[in-house]
PDB file of C-alpha atoms in Angstrom:
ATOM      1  CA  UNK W 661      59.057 -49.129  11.681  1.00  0.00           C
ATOM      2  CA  UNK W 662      60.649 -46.660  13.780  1.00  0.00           C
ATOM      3  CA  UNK W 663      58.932 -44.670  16.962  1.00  0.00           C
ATOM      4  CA  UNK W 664      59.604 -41.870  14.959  1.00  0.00           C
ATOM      5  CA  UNK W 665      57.446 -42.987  12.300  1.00  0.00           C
ATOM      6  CA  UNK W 666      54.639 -43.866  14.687  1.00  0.00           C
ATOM      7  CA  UNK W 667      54.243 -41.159  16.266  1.00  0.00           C
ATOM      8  CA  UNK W 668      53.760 -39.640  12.940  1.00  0.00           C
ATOM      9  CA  UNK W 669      50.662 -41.331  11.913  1.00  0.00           C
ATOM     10  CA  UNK W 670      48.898 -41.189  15.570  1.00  0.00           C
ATOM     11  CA  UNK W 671      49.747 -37.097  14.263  1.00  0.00           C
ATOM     12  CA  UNK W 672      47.141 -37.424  11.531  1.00  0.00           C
ATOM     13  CA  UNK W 673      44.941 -39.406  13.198  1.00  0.00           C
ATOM     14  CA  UNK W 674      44.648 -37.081  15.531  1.00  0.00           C
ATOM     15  CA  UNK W 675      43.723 -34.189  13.576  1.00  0.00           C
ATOM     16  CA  UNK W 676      41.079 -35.389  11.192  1.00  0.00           C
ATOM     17  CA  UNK W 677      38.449 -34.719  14.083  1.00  0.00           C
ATOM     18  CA  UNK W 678      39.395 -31.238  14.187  1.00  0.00           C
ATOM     19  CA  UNK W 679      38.789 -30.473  10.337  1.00  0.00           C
ATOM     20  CA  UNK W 680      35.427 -31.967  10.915  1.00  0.00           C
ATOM     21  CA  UNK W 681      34.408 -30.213  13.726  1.00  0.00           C
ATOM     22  CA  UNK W 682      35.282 -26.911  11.775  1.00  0.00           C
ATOM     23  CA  UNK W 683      33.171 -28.138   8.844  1.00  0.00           C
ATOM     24  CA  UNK W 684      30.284 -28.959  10.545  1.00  0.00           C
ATOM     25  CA  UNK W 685      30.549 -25.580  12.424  1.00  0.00           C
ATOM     26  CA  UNK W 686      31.147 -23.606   9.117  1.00  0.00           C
ATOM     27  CA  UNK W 687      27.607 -26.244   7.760  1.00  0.00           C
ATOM     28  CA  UNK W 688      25.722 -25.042  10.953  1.00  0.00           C
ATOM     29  CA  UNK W 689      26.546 -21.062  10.430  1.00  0.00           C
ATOM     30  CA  UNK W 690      25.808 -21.054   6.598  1.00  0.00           C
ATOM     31  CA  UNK W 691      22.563 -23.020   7.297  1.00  0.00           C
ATOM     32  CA  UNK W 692      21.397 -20.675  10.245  1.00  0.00           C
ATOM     33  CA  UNK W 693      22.592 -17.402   7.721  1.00  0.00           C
ATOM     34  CA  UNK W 694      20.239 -18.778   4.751  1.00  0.00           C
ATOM     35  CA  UNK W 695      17.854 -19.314   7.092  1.00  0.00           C
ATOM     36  CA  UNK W 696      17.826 -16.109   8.695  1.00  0.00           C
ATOM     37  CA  UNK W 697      17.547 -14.717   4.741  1.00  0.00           C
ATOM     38  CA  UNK W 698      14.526 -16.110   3.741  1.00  0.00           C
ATOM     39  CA  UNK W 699      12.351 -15.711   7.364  1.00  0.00           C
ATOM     40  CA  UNK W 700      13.508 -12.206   6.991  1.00  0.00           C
ATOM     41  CA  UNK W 701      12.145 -12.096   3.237  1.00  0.00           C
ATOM     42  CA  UNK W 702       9.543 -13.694   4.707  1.00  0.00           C
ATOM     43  CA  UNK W 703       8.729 -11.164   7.022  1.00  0.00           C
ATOM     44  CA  UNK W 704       9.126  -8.813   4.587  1.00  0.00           C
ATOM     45  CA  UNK W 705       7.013  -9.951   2.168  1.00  0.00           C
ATOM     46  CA  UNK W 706       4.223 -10.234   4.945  1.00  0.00           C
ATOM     47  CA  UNK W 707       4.947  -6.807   6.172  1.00  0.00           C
ATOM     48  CA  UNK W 708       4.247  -5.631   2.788  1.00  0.00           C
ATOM     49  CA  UNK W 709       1.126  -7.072   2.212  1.00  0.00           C
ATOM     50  CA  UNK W 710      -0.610  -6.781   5.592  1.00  0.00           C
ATOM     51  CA  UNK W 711      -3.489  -4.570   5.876  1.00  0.00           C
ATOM     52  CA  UNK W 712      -5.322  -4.275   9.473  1.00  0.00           C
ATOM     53  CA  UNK W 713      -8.775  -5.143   8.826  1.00  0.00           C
ATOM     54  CA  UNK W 714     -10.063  -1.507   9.427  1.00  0.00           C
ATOM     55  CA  UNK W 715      -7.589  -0.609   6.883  1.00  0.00           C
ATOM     56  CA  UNK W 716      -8.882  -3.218   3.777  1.00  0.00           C
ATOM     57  CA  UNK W 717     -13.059  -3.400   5.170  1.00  0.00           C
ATOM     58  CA  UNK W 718     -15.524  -1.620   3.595  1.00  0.00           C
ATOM     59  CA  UNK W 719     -16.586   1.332   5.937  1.00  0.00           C
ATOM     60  CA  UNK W 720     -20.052   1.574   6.732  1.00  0.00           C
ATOM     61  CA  UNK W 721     -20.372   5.835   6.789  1.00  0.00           C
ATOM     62  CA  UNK W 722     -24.278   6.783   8.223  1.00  0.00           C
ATOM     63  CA  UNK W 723     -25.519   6.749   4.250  1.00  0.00           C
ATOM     64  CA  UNK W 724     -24.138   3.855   3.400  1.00  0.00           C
ATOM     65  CA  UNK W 725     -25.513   2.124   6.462  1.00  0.00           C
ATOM     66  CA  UNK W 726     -29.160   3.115   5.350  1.00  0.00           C
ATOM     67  CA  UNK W 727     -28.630   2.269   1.855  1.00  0.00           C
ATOM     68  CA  UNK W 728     -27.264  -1.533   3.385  1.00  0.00           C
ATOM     69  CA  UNK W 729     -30.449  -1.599   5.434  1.00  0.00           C
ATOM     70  CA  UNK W 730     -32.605   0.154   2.275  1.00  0.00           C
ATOM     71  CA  UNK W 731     -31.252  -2.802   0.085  1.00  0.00           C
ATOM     72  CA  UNK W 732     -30.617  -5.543   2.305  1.00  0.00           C
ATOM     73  CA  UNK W 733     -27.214  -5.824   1.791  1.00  0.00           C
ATOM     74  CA  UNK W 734     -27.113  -5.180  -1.821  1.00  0.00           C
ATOM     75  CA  UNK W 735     -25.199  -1.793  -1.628  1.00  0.00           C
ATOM     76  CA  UNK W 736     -23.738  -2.512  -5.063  1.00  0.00           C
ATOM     77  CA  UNK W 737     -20.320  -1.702  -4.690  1.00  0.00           C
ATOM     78  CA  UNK W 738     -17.593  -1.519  -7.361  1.00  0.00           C
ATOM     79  CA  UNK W 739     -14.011  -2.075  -7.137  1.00  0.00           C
ATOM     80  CA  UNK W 740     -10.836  -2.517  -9.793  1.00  0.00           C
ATOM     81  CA  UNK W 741      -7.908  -4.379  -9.972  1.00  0.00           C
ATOM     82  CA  UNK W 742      -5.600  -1.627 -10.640  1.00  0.00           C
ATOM     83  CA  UNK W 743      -3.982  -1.353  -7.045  1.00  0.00           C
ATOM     84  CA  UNK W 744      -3.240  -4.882  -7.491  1.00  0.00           C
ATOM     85  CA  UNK W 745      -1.289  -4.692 -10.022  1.00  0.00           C
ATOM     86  CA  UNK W 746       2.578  -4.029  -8.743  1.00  0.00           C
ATOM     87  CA  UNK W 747       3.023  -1.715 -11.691  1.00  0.00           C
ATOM     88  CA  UNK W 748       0.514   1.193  -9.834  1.00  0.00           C
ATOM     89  CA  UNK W 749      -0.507   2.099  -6.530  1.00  0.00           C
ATOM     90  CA  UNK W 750       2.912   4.503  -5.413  1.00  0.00           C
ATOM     91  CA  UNK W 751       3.023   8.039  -5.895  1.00  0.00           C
ATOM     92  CA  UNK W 752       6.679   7.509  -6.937  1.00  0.00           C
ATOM     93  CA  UNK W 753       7.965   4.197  -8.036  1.00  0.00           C
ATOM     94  CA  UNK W 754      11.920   4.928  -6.600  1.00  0.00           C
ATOM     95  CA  UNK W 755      11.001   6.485  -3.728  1.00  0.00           C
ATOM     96  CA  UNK W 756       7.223   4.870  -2.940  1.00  0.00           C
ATOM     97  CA  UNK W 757       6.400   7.044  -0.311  1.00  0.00           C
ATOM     98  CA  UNK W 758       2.938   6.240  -0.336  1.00  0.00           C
ATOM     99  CA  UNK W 759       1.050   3.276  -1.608  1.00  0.00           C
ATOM    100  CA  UNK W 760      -2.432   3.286  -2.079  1.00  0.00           C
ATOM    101  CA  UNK W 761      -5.161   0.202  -2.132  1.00  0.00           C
ATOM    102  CA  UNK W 762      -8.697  -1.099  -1.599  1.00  0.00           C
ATOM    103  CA  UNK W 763     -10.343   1.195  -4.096  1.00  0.00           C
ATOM    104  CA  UNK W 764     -13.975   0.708  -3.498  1.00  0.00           C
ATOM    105  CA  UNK W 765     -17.034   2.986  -5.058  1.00  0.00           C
ATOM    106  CA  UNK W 766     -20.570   2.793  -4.632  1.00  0.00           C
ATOM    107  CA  UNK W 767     -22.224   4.830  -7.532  1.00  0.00           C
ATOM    108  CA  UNK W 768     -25.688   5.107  -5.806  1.00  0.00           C
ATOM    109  CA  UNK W 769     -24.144   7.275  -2.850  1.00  0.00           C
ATOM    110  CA  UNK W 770     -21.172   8.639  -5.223  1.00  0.00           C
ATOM    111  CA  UNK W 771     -19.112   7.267  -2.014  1.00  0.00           C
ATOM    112  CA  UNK W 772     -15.438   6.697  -2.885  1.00  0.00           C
ATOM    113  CA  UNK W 773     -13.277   4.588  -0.306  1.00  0.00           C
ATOM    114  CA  UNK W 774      -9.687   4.078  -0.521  1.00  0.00           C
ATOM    115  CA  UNK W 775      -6.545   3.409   1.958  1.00  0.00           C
ATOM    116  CA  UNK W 776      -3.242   5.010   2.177  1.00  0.00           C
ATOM    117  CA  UNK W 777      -0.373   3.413   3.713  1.00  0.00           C
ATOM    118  CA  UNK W 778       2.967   4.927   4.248  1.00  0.00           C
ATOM    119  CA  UNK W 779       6.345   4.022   6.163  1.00  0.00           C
ATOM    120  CA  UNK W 780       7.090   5.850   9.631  1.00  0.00           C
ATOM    121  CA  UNK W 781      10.396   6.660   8.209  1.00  0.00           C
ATOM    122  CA  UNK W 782       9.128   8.798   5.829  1.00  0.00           C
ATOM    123  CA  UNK W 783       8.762  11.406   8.945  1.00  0.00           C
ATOM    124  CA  UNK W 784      13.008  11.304   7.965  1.00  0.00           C
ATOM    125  CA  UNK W 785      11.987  12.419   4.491  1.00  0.00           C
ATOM    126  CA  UNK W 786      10.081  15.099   5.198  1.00  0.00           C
ATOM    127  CA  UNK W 787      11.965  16.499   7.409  1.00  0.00           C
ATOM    128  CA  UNK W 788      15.446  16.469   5.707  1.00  0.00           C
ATOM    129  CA  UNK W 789      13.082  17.576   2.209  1.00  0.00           C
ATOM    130  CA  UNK W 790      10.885  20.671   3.901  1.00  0.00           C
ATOM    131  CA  UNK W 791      12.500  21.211   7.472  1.00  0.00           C
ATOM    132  CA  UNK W 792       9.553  20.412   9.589  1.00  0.00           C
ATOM    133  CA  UNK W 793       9.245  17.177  12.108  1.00  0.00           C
ATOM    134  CA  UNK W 794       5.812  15.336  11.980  1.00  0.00           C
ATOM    135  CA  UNK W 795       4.984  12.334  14.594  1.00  0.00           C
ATOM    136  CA  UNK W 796       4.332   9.333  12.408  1.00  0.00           C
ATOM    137  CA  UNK W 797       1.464   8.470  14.187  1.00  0.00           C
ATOM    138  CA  UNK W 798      -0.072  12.213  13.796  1.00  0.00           C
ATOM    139  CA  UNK W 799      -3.431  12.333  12.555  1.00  0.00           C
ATOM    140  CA  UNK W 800      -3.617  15.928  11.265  1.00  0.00           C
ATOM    141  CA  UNK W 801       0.094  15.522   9.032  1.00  0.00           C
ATOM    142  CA  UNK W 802      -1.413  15.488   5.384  1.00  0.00           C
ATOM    143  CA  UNK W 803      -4.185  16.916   3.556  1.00  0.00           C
ATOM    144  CA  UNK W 804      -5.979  14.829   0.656  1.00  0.00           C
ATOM    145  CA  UNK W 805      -7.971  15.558  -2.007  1.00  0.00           C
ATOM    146  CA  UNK W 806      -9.133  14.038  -5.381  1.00  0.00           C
ATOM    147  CA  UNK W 807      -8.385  14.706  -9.005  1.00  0.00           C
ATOM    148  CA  UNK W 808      -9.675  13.906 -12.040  1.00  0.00           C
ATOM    149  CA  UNK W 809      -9.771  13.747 -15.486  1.00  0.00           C
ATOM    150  CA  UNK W 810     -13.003  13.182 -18.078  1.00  0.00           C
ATOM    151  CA  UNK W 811     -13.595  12.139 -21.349  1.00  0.00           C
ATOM    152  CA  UNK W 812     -14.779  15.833 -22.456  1.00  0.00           C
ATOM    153  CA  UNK W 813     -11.370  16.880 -21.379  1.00  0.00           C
ATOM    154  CA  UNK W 814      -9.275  15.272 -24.743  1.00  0.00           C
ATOM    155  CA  UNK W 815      -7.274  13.584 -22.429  1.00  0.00           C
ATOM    156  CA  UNK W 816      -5.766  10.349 -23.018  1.00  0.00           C
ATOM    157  CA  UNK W 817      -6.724   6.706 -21.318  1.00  0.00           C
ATOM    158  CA  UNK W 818      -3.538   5.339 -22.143  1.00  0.00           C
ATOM    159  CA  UNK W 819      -1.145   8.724 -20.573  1.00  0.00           C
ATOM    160  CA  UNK W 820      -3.000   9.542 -17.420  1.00  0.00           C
ATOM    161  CA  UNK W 821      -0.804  13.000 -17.375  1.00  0.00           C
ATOM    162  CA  UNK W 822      -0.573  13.898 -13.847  1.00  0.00           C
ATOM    163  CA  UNK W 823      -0.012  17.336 -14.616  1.00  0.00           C
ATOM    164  CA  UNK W 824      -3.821  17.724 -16.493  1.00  0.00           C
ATOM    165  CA  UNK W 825      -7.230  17.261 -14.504  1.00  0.00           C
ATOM    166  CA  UNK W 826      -9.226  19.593 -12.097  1.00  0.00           C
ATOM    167  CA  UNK W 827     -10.316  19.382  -8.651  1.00  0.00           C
ATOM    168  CA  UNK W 828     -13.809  16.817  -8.175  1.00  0.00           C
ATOM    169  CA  UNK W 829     -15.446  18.831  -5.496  1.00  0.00           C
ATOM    170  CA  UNK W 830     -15.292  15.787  -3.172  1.00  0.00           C
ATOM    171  CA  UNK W 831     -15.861  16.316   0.556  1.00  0.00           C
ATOM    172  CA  UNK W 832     -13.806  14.274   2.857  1.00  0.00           C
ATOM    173  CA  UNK W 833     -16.177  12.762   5.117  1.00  0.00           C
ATOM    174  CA  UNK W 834     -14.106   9.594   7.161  1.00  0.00           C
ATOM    175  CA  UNK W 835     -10.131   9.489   7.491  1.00  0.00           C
ATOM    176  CA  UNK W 836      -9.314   6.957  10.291  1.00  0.00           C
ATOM    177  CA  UNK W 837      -6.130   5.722  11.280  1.00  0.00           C
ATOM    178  CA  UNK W 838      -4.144   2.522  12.017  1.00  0.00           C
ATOM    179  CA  UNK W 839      -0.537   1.016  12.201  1.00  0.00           C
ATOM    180  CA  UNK W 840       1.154  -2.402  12.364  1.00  0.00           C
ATOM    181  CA  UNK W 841       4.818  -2.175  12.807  1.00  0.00           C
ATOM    182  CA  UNK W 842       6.928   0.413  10.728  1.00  0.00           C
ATOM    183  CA  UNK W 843       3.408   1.121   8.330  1.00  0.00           C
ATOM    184  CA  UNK W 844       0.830   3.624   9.036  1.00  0.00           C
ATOM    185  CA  UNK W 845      -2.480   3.177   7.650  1.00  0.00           C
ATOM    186  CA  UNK W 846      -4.988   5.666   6.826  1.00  0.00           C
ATOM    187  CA  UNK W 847      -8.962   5.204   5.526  1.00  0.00           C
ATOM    188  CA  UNK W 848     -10.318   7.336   3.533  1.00  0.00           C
ATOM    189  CA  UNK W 849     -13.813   7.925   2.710  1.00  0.00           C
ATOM    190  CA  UNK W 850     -14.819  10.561  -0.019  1.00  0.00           C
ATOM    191  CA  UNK W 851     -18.487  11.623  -0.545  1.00  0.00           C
ATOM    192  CA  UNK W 852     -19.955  13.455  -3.812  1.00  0.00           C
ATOM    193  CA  UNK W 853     -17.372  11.688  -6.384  1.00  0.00           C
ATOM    194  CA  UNK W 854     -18.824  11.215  -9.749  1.00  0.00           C
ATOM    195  CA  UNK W 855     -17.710   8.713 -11.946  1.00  0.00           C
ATOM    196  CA  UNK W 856     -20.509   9.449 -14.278  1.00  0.00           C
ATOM    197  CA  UNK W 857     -20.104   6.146 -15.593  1.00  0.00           C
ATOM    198  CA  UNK W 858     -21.564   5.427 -18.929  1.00  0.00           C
ATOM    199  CA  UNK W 859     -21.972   9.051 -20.120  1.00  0.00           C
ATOM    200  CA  UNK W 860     -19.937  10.916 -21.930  1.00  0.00           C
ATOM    201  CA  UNK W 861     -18.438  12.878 -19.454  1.00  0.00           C
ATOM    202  CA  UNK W 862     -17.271  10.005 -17.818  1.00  0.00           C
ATOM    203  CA  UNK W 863     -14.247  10.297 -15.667  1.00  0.00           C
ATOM    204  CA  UNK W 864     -11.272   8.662 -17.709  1.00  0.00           C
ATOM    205  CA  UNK W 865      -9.031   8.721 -14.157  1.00  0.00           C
ATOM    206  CA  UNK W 866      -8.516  10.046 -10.490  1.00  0.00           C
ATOM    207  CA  UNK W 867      -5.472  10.591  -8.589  1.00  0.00           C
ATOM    208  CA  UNK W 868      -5.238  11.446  -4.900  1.00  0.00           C
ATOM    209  CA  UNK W 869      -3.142  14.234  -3.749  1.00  0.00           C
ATOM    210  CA  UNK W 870      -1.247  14.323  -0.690  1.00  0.00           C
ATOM    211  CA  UNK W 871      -0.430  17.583   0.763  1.00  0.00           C
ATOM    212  CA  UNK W 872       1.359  18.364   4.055  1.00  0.00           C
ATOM    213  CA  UNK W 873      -0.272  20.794   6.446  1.00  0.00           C
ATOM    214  CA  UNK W 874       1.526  23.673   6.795  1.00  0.00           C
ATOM    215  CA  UNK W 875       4.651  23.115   3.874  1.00  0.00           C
ATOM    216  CA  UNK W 876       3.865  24.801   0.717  1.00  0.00           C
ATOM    217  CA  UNK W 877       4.867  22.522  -1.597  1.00  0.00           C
ATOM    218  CA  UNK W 878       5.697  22.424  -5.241  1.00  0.00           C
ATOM    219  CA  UNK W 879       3.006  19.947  -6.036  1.00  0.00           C
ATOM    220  CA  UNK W 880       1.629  17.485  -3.731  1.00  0.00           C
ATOM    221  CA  UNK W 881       2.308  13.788  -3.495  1.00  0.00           C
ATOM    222  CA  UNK W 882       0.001  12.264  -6.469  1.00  0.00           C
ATOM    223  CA  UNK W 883      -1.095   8.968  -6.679  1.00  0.00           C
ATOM    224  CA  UNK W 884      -3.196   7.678  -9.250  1.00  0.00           C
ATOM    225  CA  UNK W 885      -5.982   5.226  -7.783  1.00  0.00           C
ATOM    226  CA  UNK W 886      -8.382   4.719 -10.570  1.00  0.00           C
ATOM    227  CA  UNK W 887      -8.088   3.793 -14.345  1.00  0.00           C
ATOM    228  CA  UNK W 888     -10.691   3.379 -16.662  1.00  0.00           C
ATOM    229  CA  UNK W 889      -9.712   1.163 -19.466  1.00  0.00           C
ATOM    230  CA  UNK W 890     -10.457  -1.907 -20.326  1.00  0.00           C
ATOM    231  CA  UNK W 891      -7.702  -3.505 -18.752  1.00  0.00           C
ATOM    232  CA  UNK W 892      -9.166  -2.965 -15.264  1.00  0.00           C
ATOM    233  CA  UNK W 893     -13.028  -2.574 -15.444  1.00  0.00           C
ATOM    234  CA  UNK W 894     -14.975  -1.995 -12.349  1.00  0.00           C
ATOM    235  CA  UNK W 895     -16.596  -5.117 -10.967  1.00  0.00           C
ATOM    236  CA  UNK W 896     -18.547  -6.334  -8.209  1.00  0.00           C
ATOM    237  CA  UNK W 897     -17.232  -5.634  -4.456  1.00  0.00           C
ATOM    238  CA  UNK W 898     -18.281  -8.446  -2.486  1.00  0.00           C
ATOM    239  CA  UNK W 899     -19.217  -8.208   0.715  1.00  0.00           C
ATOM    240  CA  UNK W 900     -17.309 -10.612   3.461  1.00  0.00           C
ATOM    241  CA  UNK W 901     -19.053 -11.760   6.524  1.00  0.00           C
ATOM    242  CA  UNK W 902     -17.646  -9.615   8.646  1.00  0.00           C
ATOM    243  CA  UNK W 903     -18.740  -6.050   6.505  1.00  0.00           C
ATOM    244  CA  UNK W 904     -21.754  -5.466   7.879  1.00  0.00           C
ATOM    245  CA  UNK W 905     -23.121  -2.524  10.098  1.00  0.00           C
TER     246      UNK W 905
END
């Protein structure tokens, strides 16, 4: 065998490291990209669900304090599992610029509680939709108020029409803020709602409405928050051992 043909074979010798050290470099970066794809779904998915714990607690207002104390502890709350549900919850289901959850009522105070959450970037929104710039962590951006619809109204369970439904005369007693990254969290506690429950005015649903202090707006951002049918009934709120006065 010549030199010649030596020399060849030292060649390939030679470069078979060199493919492998690409390979394992090319293994490395598409292990490191699919894991940088689910820890950021991950993230996400946390994101999305957190709630700080003034934002998902019960909120003990002076009346429902006394009626805690009155009762020891049995304040008889009610909640429903319709905010739970993926399918409800956002004003718009595209857009989803607000989200609603931890709808809790307590029919011996006619005490409605319920928390908003919305995305700092919807500042962007409003300003590129209405021409006025809000600070995301404003507390005096929105106005809210309730709507509802009864039985004695002929309107349908199963087509909560947002365009039907009058005003509840609620009064807006607690709206405290949080935040936790890009969300923005806001309690809400409504006094004088009644559900009638039972009778036959009975309120069939309520949306909130989101206005924007001084924008006059078509309509308001709507979000319905309660459902009466028989797919989500009202049941027991229990108490954790951390809701207490």
């Amino acid at each position: 065998m010549s030199d010649f043909e030596r020399y060849g074979d030292y060649n390939e010798v030679d470069e078979s490291p060199k493919k492998s050290v690409v390979g394992l470099v090319l293994k490395i970066f598409i292990t490191a990209l699919c894991l940088g794809v689910v820890a950021f779904l991950v993230f996400r998915v946390f994101t999305f669900n957190y709630y700080p714990e003034s934002a998902k607690s019960i909120y003990f207002t002076e009346e429902l304090k006394e009626l805690y104390n009155k009762n020891d502890g049995d304040i008889g709350a009610l909640t429903q599992k319709l905010l739970d549900s993926s399918s409800f919850g956002f004003d718009d289901s595209t857009e989803g610029n607000f989200y609603c959850k931890h709808f809790i009522y307590i029919p011996e105070i006619e005490e409605l509680q319920i928390t908003l959450r919305y995305n700092a970037s919807l500042m962007n929104t409003i300003k590129e939709k209405y021409g006025i710039e809000l600070d995301p962590d404003g507390e005096n951006n929105f106005d809210f108020s309730l709507v509802a619809a009864r039985s004695s109204d002929n309107t349908s369970d199963e087509d909560p029409d947002r365009e039907l439904g009058t005003a509840m005369g609620e009064t807006l007693v607690v709206e405290e803020y949080d935040s936790a990254l890009m969300y923005r969290y806001v309690k809400l506690v409504f006094n004088d709602v009644k559900l009638d429950l039972g009778n036959e005015n009975e309120v069939n649903w309520i949306r909130l409405e989101v206005g924007i202090n001084g924008v006059e707006m078509k309509e308001p951002y709507m979000v319905l928050i309660y459902w009466n049918t028989e797919d989500f009934p009202l049941i027991p709120y229990e108490l954790s051992a951390k809701e207490i006065p």
